[in-house]
GROMACS .gro file of C-alpha atoms in nm:
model
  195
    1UNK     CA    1  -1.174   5.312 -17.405
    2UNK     CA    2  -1.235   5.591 -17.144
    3UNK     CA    3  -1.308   5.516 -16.793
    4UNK     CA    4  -1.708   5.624 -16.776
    5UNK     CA    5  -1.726   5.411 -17.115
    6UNK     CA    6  -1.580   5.103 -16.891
    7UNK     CA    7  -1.788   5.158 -16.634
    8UNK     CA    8  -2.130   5.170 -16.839
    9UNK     CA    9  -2.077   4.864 -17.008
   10UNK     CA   10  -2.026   4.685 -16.719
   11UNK     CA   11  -2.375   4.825 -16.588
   12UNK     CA   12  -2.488   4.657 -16.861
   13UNK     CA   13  -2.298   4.363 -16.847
   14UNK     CA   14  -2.444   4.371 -16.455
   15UNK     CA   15  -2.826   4.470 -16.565
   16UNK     CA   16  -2.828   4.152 -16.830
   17UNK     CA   17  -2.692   3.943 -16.532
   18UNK     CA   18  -2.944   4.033 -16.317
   19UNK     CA   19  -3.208   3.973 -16.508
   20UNK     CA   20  -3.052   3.594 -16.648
   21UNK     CA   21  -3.081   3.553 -16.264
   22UNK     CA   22  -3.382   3.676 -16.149
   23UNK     CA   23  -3.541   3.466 -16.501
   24UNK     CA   24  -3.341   3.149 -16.382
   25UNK     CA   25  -3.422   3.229 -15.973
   26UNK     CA   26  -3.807   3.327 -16.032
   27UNK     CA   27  -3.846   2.972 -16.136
   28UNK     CA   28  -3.669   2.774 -15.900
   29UNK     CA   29  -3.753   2.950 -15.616
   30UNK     CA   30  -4.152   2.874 -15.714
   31UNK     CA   31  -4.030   2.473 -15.790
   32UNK     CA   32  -3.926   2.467 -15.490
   33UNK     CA   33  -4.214   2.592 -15.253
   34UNK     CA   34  -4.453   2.358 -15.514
   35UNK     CA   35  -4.233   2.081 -15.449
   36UNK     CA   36  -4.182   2.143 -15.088
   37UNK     CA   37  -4.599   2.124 -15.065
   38UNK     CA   38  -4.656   1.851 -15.242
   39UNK     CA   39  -4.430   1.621 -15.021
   40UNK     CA   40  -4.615   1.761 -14.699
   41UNK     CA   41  -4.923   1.640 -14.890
   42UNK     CA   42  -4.816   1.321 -14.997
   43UNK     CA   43  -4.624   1.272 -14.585
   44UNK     CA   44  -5.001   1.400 -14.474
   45UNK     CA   45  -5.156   1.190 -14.679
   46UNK     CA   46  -4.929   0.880 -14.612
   47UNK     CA   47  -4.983   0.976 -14.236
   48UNK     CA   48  -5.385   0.985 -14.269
   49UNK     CA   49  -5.332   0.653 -14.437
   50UNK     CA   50  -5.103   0.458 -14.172
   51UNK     CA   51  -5.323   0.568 -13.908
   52UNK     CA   52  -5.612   0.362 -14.023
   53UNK     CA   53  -5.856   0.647 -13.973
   54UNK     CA   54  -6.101   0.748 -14.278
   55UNK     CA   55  -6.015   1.104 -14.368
   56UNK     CA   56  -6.207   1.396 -14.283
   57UNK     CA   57  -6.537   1.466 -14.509
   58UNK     CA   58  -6.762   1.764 -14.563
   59UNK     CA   59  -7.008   1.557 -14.493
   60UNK     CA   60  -7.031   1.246 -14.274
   61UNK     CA   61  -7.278   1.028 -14.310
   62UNK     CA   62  -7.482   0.889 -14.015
   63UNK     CA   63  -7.609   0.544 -13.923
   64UNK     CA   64  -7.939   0.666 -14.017
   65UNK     CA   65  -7.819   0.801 -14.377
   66UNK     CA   66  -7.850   1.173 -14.296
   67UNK     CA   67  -7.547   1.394 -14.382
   68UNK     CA   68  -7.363   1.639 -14.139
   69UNK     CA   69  -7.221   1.913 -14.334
   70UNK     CA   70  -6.917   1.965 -14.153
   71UNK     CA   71  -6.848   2.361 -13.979
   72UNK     CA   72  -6.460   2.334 -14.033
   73UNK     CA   73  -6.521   2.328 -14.418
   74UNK     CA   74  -6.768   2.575 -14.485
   75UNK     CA   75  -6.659   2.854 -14.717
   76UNK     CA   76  -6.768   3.138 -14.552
   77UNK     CA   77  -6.721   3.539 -14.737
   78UNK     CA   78  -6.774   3.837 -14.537
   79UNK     CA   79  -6.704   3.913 -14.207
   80UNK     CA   80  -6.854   3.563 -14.099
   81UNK     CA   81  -6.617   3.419 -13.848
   82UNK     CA   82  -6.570   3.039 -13.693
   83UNK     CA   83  -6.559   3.012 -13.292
   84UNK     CA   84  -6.667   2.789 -13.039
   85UNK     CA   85  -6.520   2.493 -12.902
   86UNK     CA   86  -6.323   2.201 -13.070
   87UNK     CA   87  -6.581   1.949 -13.082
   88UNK     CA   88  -6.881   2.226 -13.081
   89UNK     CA   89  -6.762   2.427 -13.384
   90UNK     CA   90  -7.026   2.737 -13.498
   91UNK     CA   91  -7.062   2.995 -13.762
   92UNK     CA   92  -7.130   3.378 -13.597
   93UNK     CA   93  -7.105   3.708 -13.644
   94UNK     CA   94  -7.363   3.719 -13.940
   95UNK     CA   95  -7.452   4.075 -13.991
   96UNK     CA   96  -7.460   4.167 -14.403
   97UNK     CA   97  -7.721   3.997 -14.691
   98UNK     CA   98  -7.361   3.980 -14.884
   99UNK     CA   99  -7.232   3.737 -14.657
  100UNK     CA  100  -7.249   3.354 -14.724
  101UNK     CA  101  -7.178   3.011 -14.620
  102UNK     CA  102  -7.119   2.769 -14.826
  103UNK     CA  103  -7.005   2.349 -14.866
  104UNK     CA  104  -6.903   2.100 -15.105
  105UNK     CA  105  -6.991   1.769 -15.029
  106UNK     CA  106  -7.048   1.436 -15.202
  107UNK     CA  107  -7.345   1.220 -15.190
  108UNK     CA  108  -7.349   0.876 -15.227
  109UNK     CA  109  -7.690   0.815 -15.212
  110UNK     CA  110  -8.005   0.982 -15.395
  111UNK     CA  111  -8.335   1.024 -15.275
  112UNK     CA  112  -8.543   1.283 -15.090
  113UNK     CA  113  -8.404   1.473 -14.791
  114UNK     CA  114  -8.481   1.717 -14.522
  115UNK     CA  115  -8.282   2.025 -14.466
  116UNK     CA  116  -8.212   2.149 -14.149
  117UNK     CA  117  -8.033   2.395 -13.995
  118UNK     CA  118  -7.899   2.343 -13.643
  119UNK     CA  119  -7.908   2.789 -13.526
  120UNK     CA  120  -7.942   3.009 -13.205
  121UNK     CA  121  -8.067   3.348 -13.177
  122UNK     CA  122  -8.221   3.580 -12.912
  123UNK     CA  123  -8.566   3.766 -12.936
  124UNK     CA  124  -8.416   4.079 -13.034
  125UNK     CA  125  -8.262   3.927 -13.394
  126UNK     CA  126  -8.517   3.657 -13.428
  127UNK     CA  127  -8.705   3.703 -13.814
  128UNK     CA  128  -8.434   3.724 -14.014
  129UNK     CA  129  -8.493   3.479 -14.372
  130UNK     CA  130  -8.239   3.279 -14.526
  131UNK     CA  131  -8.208   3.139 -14.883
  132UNK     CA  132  -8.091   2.767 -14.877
  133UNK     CA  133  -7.947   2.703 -15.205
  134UNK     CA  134  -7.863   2.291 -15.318
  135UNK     CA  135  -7.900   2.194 -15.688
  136UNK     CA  136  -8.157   2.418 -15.845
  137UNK     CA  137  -8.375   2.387 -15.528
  138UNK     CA  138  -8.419   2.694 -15.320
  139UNK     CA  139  -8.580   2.674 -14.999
  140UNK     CA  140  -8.657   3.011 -14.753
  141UNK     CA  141  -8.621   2.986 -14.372
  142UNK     CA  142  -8.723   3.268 -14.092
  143UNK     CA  143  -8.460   3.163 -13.799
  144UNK     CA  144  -8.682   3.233 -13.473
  145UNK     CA  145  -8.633   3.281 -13.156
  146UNK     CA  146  -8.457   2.982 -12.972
  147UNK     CA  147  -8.421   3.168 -12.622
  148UNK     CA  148  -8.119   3.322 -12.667
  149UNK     CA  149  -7.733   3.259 -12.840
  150UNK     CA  150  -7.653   2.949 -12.637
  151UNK     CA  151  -7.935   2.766 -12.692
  152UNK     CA  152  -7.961   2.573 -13.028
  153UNK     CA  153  -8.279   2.467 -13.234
  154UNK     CA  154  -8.340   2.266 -13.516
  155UNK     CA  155  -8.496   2.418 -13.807
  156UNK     CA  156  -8.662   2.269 -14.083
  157UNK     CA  157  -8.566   2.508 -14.403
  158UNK     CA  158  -8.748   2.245 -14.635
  159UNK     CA  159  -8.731   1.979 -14.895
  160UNK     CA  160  -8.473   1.852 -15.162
  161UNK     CA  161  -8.497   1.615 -15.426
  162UNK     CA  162  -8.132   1.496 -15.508
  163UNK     CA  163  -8.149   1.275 -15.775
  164UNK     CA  164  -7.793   1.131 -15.829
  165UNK     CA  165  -7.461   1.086 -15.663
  166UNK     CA  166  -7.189   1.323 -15.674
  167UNK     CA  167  -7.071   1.618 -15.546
  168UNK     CA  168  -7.314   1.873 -15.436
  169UNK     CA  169  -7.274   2.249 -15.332
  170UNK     CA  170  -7.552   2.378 -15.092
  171UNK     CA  171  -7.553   2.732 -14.996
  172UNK     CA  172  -7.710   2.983 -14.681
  173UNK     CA  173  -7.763   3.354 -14.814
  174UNK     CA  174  -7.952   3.596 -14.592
  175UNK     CA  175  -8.230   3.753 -14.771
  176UNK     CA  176  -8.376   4.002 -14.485
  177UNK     CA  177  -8.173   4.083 -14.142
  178UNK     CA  178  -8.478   4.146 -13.912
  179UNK     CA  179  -8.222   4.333 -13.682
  180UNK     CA  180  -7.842   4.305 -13.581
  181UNK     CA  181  -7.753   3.941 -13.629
  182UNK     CA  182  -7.899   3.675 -13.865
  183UNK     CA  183  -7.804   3.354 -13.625
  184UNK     CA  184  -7.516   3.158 -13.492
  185UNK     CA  185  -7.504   2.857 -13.694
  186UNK     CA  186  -7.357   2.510 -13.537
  187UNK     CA  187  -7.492   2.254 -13.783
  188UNK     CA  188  -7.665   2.173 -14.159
  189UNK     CA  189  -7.805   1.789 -14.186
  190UNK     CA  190  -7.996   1.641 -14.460
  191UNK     CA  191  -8.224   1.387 -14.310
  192UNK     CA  192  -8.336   1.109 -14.537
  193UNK     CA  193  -8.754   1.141 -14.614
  194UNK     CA  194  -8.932   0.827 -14.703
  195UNK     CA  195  -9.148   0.781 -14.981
   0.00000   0.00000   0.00000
């Protein structure tokens, strides 16, 4: 057998090799990183546990039954961006109708409920509308003037009807931007309504 004849089977010997490997590597490198993740979930978890605290929620529930949708678990698309302190976390930089923020919570207990949206914004944005989206119920909000981005008011967007437990998504949409910014957002709470 000549020399060049040598030398191409053995780049096909080598090709076949290299692919056995990077068929048997692919694999194990992704078993690996799963595997690696799921024990810093189950230490985190184990962790969480030990430390006798409850685990963070979307929503915490108050002494009064309304729910505090959490900031650090919104979903947020767009150029939306967290910021604020630790323990005064915020929503800003809300400039596009695309852009959304949105939470998945759990409810543990049915009944009628106020939504309302703890926001700041200065003269100049004031009037933009928002679409609050929960269940099928879709409630429309103008954000006014609170004084100016440091100063937070509470806004009543409206009414919801929730009729069972479980987990609920509830959604903020802008439907008109009166001017450069729809709000900075710090809270959402559903307040209990009687009757």
């Amino acid at each position: 057998m000549s020399n060049a004849a040598e030398q191409a089977n053995a780049g096909k010997t080598n090709s076949a090799l290299e692919l056995i490997k990077s068929l048997l590597v692919i694999p194990l490198v992704i078993a690996i990183v799963v595997g690696v993740g799921w024990g810093l979930v189950r230490v985190a978890s184990a962790r969480q546990r030990d430390s006798k605290k409850t685990a963070p929620q979307p929503a915490e529930r108050s002494a009064d039954g309304a729910y505090t949708l959490q900031i650090p678990f919104a979903q947020v698309t767009g150029e939306i961006h967290y910021g604020g302190p630790h323990d005064h976390p915020h929503l800003g930089n809300w400039k596009h109708d695309d852009e959304s923020v949105t939470w998945r919570f759990q409810i543990d207990k049915p009944g009628k409920y106020a939504v309302e949206l703890d926001c700041a914004c200065d003269a100049k944005n004031a009037g933009s509308v928002v679409l609050v989206t929960l269940d099928a119920t879709k409630l429309e909000s103008t954000i006014p003037d609170t004084g100016d981005w440091k100063t937070f008011k509470t806004v009543r967007a409206g009414m919801v009807n929730i009729s069972s437990p479980g987990w609920r998504d509830l959604q903020i949409v802008p439907q008109k931007i009166a001017h450069d910014q729809v709000m900075i957002l710090k809270g959402v709470r559903l307040v209990p309504v009687a009757g």
